[in-house]
Structures are given as C-alpha cells and as structure tokens.
PDB file of C-alpha atoms and ligand atoms in Angstrom:
ATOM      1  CA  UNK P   1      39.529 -57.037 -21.638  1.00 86.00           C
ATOM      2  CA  UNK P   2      40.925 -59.630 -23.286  1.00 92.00           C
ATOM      3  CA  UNK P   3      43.709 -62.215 -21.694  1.00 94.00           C
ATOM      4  CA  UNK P   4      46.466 -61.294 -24.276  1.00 96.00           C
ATOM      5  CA  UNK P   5      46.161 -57.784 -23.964  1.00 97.00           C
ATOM      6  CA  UNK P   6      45.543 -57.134 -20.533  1.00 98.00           C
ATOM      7  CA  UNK P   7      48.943 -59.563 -20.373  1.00 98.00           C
ATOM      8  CA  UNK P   8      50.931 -57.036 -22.156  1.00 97.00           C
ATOM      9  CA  UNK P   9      49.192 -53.928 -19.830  1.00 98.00           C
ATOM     10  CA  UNK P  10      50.703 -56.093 -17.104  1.00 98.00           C
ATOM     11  CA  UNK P  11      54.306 -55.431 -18.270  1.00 98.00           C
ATOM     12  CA  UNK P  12      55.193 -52.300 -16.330  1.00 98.00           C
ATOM     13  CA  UNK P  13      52.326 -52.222 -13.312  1.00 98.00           C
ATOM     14  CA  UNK P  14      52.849 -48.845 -11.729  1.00 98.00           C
ATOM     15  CA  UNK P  15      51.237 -48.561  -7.986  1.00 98.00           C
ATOM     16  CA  UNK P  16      51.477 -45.576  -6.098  1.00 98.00           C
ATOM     17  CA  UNK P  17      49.433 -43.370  -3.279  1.00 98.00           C
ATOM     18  CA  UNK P  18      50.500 -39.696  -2.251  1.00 96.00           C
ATOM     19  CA  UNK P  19      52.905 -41.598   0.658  1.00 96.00           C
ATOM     20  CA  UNK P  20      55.000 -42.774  -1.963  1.00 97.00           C
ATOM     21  CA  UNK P  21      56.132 -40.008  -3.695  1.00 96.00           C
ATOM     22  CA  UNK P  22      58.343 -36.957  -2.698  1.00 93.00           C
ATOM     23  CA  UNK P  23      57.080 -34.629  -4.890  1.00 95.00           C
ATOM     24  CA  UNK P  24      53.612 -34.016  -6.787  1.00 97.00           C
ATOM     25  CA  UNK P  25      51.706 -37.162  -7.147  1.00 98.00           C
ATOM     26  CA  UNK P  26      50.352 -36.616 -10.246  1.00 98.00           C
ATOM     27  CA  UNK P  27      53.630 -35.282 -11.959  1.00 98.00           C
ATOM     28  CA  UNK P  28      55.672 -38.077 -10.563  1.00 98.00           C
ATOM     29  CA  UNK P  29      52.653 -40.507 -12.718  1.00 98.00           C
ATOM     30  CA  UNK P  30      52.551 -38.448 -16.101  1.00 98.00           C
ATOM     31  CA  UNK P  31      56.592 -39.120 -15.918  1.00 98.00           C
ATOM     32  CA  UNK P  32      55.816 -42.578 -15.480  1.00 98.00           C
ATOM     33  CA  UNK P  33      53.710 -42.906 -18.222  1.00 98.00           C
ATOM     34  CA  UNK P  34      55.480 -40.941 -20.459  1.00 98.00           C
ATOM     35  CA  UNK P  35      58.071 -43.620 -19.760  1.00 98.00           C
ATOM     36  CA  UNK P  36      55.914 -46.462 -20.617  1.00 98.00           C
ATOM     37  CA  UNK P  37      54.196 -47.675 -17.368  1.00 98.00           C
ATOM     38  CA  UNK P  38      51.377 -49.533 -18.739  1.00 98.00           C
ATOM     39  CA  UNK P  39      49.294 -50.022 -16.113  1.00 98.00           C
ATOM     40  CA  UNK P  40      48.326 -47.822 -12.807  1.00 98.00           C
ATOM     41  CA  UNK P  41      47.042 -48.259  -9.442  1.00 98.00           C
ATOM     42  CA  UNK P  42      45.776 -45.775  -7.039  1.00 98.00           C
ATOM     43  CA  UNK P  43      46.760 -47.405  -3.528  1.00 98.00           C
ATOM     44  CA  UNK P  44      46.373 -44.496  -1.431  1.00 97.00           C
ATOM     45  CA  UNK P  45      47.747 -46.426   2.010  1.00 94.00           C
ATOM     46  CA  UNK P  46      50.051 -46.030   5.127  1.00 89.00           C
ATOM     47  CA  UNK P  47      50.835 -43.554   7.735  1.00 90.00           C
ATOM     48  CA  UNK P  48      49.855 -39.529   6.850  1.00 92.00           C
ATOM     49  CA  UNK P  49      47.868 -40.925   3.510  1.00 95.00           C
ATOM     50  CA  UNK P  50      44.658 -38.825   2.275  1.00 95.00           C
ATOM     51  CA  UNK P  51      40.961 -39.456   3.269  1.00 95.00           C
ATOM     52  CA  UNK P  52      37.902 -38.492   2.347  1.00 94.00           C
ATOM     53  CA  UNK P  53      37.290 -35.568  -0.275  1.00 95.00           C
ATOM     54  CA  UNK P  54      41.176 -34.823  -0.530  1.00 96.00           C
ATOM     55  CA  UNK P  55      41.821 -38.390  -1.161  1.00 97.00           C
ATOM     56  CA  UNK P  56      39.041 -38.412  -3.802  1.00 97.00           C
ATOM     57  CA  UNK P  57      40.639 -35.585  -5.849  1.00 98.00           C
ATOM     58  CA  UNK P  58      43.442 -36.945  -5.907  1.00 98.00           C
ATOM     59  CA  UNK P  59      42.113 -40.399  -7.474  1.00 98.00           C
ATOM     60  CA  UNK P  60      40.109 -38.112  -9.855  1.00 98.00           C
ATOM     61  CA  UNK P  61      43.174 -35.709 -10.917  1.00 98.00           C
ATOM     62  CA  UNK P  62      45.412 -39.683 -11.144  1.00 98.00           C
ATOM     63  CA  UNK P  63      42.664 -40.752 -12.995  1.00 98.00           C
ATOM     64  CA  UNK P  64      42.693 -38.445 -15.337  1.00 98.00           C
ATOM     65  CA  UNK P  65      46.489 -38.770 -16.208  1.00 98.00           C
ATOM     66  CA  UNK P  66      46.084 -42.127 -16.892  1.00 98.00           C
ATOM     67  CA  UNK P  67      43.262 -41.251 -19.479  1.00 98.00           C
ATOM     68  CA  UNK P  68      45.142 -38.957 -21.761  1.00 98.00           C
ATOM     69  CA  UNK P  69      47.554 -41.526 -21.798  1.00 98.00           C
ATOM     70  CA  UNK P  70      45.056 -44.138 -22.279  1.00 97.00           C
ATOM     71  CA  UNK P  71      46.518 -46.712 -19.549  1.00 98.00           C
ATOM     72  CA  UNK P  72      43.888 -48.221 -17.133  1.00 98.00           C
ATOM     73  CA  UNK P  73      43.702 -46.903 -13.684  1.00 98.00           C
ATOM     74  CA  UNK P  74      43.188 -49.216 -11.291  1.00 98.00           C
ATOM     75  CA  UNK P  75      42.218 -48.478  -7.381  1.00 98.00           C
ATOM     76  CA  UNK P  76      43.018 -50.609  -4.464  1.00 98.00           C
ATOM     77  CA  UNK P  77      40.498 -51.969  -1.905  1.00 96.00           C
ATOM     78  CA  UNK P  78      37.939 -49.566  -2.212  1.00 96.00           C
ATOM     79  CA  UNK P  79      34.745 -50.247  -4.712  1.00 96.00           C
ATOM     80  CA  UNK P  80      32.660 -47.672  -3.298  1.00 95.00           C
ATOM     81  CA  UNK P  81      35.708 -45.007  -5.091  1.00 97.00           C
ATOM     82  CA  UNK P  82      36.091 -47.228  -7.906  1.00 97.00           C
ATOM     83  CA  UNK P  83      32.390 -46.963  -8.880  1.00 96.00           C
ATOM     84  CA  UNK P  84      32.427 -43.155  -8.402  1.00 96.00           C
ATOM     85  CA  UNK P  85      35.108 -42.649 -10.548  1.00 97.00           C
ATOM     86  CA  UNK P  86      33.933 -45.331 -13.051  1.00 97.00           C
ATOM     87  CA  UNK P  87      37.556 -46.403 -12.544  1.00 98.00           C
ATOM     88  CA  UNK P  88      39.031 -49.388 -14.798  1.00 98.00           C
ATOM     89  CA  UNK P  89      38.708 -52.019 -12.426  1.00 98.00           C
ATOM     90  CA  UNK P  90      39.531 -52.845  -8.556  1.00 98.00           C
ATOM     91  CA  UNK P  91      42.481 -54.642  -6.766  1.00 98.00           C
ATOM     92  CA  UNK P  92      41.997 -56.778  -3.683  1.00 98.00           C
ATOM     93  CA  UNK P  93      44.388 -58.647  -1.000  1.00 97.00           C
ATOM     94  CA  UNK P  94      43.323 -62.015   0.655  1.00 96.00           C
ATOM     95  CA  UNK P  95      42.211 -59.531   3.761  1.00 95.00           C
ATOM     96  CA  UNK P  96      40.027 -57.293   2.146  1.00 96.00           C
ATOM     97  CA  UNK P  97      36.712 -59.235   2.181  1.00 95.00           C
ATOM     98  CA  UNK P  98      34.873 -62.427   0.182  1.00 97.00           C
ATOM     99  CA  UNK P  99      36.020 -62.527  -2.934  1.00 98.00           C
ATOM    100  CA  UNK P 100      32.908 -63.970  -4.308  1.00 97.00           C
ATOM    101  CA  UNK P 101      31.178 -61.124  -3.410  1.00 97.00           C
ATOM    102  CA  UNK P 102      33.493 -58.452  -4.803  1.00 97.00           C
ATOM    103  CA  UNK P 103      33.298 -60.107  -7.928  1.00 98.00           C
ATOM    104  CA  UNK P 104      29.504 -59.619  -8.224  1.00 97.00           C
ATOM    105  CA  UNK P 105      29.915 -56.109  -7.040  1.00 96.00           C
ATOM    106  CA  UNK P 106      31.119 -55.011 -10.477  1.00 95.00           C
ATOM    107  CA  UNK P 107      31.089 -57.427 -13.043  1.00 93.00           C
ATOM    108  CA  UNK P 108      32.108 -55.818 -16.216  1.00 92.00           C
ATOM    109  CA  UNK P 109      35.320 -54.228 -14.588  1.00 97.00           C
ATOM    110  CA  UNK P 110      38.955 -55.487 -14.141  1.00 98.00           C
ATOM    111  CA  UNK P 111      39.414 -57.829 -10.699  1.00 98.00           C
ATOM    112  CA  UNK P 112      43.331 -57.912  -9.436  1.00 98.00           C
ATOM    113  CA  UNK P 113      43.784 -60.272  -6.451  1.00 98.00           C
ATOM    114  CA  UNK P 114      47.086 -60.730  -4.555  1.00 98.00           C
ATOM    115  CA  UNK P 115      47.832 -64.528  -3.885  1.00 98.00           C
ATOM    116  CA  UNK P 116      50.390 -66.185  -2.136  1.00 97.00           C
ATOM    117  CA  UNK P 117      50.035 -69.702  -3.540  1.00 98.00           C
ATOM    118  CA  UNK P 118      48.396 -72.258  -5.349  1.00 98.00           C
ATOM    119  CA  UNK P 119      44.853 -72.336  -3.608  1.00 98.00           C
ATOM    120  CA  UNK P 120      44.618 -68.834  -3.468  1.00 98.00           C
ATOM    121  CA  UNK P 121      45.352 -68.538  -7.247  1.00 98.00           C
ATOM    122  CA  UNK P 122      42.644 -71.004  -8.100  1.00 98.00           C
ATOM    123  CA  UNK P 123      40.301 -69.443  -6.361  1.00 98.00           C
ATOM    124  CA  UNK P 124      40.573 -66.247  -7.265  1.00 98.00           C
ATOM    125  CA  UNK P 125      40.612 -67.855 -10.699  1.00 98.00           C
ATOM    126  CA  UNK P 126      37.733 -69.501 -10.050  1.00 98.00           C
ATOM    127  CA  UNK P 127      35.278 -66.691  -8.708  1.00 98.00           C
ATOM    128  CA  UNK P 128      36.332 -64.816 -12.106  1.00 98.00           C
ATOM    129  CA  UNK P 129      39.347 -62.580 -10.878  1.00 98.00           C
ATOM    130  CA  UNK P 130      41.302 -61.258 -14.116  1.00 98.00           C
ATOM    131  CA  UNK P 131      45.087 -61.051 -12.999  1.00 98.00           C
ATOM    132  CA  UNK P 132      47.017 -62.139 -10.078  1.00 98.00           C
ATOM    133  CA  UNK P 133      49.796 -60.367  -8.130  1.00 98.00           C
ATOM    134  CA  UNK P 134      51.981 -62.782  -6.449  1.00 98.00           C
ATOM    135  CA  UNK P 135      54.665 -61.629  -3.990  1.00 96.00           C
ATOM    136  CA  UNK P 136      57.217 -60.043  -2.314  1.00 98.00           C
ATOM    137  CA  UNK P 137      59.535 -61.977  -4.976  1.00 98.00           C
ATOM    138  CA  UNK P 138      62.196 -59.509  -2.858  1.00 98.00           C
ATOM    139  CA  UNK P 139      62.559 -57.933   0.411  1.00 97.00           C
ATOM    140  CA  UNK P 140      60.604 -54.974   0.041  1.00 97.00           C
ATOM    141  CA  UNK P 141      60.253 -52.372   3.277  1.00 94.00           C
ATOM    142  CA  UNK P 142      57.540 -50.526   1.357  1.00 95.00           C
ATOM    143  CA  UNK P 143      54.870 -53.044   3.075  1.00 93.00           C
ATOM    144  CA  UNK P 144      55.871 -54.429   6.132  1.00 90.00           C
ATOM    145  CA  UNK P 145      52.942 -56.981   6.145  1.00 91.00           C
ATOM    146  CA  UNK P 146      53.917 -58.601   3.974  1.00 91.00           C
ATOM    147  CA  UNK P 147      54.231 -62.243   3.757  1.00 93.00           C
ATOM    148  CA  UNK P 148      57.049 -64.300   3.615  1.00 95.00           C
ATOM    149  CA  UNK P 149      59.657 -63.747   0.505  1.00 97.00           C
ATOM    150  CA  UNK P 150      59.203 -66.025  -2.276  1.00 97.00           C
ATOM    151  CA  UNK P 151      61.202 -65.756  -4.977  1.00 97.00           C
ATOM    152  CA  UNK P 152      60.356 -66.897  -8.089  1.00 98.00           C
ATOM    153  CA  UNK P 153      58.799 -70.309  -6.418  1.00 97.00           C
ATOM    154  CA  UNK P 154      55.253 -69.392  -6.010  1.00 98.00           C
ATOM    155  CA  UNK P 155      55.294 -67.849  -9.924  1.00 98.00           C
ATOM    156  CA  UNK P 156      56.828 -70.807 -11.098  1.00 98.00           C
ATOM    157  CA  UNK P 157      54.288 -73.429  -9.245  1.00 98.00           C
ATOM    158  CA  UNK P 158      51.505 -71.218 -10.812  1.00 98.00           C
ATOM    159  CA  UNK P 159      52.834 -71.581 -14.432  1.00 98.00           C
ATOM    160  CA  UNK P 160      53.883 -75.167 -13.458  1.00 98.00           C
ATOM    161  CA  UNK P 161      50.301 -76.138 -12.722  1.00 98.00           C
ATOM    162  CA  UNK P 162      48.655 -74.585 -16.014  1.00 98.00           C
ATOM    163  CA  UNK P 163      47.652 -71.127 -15.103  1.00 98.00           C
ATOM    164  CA  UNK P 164      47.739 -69.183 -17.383  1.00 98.00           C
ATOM    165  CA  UNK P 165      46.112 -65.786 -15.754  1.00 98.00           C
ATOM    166  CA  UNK P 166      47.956 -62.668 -16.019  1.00 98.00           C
ATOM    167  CA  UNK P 167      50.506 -62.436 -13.459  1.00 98.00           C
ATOM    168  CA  UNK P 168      52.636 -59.989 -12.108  1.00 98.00           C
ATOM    169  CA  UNK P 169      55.324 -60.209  -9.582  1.00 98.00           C
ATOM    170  CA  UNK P 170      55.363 -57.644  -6.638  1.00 98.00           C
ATOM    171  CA  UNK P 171      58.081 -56.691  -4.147  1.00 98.00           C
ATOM    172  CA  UNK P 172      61.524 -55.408  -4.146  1.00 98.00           C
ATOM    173  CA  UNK P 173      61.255 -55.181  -8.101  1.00 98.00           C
ATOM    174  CA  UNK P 174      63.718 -52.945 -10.115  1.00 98.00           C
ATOM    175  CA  UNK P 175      64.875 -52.732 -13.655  1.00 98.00           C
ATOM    176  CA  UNK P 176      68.390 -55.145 -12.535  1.00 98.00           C
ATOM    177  CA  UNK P 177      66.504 -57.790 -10.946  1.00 98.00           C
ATOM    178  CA  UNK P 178      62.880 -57.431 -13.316  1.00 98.00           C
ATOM    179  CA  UNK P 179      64.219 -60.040 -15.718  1.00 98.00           C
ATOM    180  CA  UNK P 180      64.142 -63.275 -13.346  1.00 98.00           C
ATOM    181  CA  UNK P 181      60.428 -61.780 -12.616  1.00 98.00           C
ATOM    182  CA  UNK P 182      59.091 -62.451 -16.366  1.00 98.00           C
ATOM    183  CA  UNK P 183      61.593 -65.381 -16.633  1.00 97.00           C
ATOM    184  CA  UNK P 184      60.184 -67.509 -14.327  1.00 98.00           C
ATOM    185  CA  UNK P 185      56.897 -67.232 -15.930  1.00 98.00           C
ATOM    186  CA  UNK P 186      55.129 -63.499 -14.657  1.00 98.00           C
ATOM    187  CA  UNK P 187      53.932 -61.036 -17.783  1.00 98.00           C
ATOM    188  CA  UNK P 188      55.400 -58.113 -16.342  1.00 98.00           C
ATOM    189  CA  UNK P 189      56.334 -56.896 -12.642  1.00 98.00           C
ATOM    190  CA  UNK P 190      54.713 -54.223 -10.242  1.00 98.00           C
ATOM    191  CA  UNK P 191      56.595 -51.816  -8.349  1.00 98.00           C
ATOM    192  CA  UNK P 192      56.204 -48.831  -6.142  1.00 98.00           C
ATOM    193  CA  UNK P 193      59.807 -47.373  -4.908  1.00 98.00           C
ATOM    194  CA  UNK P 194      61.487 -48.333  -8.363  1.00 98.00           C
ATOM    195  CA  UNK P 195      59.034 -45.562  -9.675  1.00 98.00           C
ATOM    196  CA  UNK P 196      58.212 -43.290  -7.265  1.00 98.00           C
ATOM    197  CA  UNK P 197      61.225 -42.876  -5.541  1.00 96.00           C
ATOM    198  CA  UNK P 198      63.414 -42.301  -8.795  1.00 97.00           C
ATOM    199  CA  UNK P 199      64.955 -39.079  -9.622  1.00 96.00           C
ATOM    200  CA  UNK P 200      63.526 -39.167 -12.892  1.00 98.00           C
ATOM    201  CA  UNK P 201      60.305 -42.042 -12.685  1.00 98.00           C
ATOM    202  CA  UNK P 202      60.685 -41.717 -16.729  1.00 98.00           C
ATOM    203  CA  UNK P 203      63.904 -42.722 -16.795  1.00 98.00           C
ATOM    204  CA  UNK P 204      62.974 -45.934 -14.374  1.00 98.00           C
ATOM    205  CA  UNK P 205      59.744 -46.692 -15.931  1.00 98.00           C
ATOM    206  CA  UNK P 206      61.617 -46.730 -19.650  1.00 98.00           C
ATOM    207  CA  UNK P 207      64.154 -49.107 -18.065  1.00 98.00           C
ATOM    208  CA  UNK P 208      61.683 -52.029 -16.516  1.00 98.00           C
ATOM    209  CA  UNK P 209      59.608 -51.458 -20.020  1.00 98.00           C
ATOM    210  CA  UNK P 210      62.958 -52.525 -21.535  1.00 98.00           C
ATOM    211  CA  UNK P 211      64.119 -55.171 -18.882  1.00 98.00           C
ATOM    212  CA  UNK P 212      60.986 -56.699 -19.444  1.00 98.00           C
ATOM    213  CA  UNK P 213      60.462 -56.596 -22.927  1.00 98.00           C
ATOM    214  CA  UNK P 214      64.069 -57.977 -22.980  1.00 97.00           C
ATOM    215  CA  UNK P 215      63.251 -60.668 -20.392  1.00 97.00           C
ATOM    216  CA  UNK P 216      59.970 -62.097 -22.205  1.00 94.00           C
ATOM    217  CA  UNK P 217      62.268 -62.504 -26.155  1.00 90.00           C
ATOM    218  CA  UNK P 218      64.728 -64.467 -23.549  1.00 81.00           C
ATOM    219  CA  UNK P 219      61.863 -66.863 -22.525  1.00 75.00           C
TER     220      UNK P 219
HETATM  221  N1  LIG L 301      52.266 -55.755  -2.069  1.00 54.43           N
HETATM  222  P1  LIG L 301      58.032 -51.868  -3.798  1.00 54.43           P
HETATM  223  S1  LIG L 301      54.755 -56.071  -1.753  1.00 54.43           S
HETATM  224  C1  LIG L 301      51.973 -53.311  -2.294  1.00 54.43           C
HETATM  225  O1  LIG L 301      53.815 -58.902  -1.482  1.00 54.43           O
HETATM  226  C2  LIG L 301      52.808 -54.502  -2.121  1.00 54.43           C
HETATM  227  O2  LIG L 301      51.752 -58.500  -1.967  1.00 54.43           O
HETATM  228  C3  LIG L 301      53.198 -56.701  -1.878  1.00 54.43           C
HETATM  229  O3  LIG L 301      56.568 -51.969  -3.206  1.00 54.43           O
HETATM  230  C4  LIG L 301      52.906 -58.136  -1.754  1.00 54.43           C
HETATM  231  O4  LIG L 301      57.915 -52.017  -5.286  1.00 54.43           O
HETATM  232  C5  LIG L 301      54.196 -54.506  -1.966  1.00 54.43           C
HETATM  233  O5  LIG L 301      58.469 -50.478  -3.423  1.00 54.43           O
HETATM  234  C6  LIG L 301      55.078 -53.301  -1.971  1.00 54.43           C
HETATM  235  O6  LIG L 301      58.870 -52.925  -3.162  1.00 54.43           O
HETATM  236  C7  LIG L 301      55.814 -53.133  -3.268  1.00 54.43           C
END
C-alpha cells in the first residue's frame, strides 16, 4: 500500500478483541465503521479471551465486516491466523519475536510494529515494517504492561529525526485529547475503550474522525 494512503487509513485505528466489548463484537465494529474507523485490528487478548476454533470465527465473522466496508483488517501477533484468513497484514510488539524474520514471513502484507523510541523505530523501519504505533501517549488501564507514559515526546523525536513512517499514537486516546496526538506529528491515533466501550461506538468513532481531521488542517 502506498505511504500516503495507508497514512490517511491510519486516522481512526480501531483495535478491539471480544474482552473489550460489552455487547456483540461484531456489531459493536460495523458501528464503528459506519462511523468512519478506518482501520481495524483483531487483538483478541487478556483474561476470558477466545482460543482456538471460537477465536477463529470470530476473526473470520470481524473480517468480514471490515470487507463490506472495505477497511483493512489487521490481526495482532499471530501470522499463522493472519495467513489463514488472508488477513490485510499483521501487528507486532517488541516481545513478540525477531522482527527480521516476521518480515520475511509475509512479504506482500501490511507490518505494524509498536516502538517505544528512536532505535526501535529505525529498526523496524529498517527490516521493512510499514507503520509504527508509539505509546501509551496517556494513562491507559486497558494494558497494564505497558511501558512508561510518553506523551507526545517519543512522536515528536520520531518526526524530529526525519521519519516519516506512518504513525499512530496509542493509549488513553479519546476524541478531547486526539488533537495533541496528530499535532505533535502522528497521522491518526489508535484506541480501544474510546470505541468499544461507548454507548454508541458510531457516535465515538465519527468524533476522533473529526478531531483528527480537525487536528491535521491545524498542523
Ligand atoms: N498498546 P485504550 S496501549 C494495546 O502503549 C495497547 O503500546 C499500548 O487501549 C502501547 O485505547 C494499549 O483503551 C491499550 O487506552 C490502548
């Protein structure tokens, strides 16, 4: 995909797993979309989340919500699902295994990687990854792994030193505090909670789209 359009699919980055949502997973994502998420990834994580077959469906039935809205569905961590569901492409952390290698594992798809600073950005860079998430920007107690909160800092040093990668922030992100996200130099922001855990995930997905549409005129 090319850089300037998978930069605008990076504007509203919708991640969600069956954990994350209160009611049906795959209604609570055809809201979202219908709100203008532009992006989607299955991350299917956490205590009481799916395995096996059941978790499988579900990808498949997300997966094909995200086609008849035509937005790329992404999975987390797992190329052995990815490749059975011919997914869109794959998102890793720093833990999940040699970057290098995942790369070569599927070459034609989309490669996510999470960084935390400058080294890790180059070399995901480097071994061909196609975005970067970078965060928590915010406290966020939907990961409690997570490392330290950054702010805009580690976005900032990114842009400062010439990359210019697709980035999205991560962490704590809603449509009042998406703006300083894309101001500081991300394309767009990715968010769980804001999303899943909204009354009406149209309503919230409509309202980053426009935060962040707002945000990027501004900069
Ligand atoms: N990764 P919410 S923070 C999945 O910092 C994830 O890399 C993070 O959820 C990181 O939008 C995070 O509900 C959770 O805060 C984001």
């Amino acid at each position: 995909m090319d850089k300037a359009v998978l930069k605008e699919k990076m504007k509203v980055y919708f991640i969600m797993g069956s954990t994350n949502c209160s009611t049906d997973a795959k209604e609570v994502l055809e809201q979202a979309l219908i709100g203008g998420a532009t992006l989607f990834q299955f991350r299917e994580k956490g205590e009481g989340c799916l395995d096996g077959k059941s978790r499988a469906e579900l990808a498949m039935a997300l997966q094909n919500v995200c086609r008849r809205y035509n937005v790329p569905f992404i999975i987390n961590d797992d190329i052995k699902l990815m490749k059975k569901l011919n997914a869109d492409g794959l998102h890793v952390g720093q833990e999940d295994g040699d970057l290098e290698e995942i790369r070569k594992a599927f070459p034609g798809k989309l490669l996510g990687v999470s960084v935390h600073n400058l080294n890790e950005a180059r070399h995901a860079l480097e071994i061909g990854a196609d975005y970067l998430g970078v965060g928590p920007v915010y406290p966020t107690g939907t990961k409690t792994d997570t490392r330290p909160v950054m702010g805009y800092s580690v976005i900032r040093e990114l842009r400062d030193n010439g990359i210019d990668a697709p980035i999205v922030g991560i962490g704590g992100i809603h449509a009042d505090n998406a703006s300083g996200v894309v101001q500081s130099g991300a394309d767009g922001v990715a968010v769980i909670t804001a999303i899943s855990n909204h009354q009406e995930p149209a309503a919230a997905a409509s309202e980053l789209l426009k935060a962040v549409e707002k945000a990027k005129q501004n900069h």
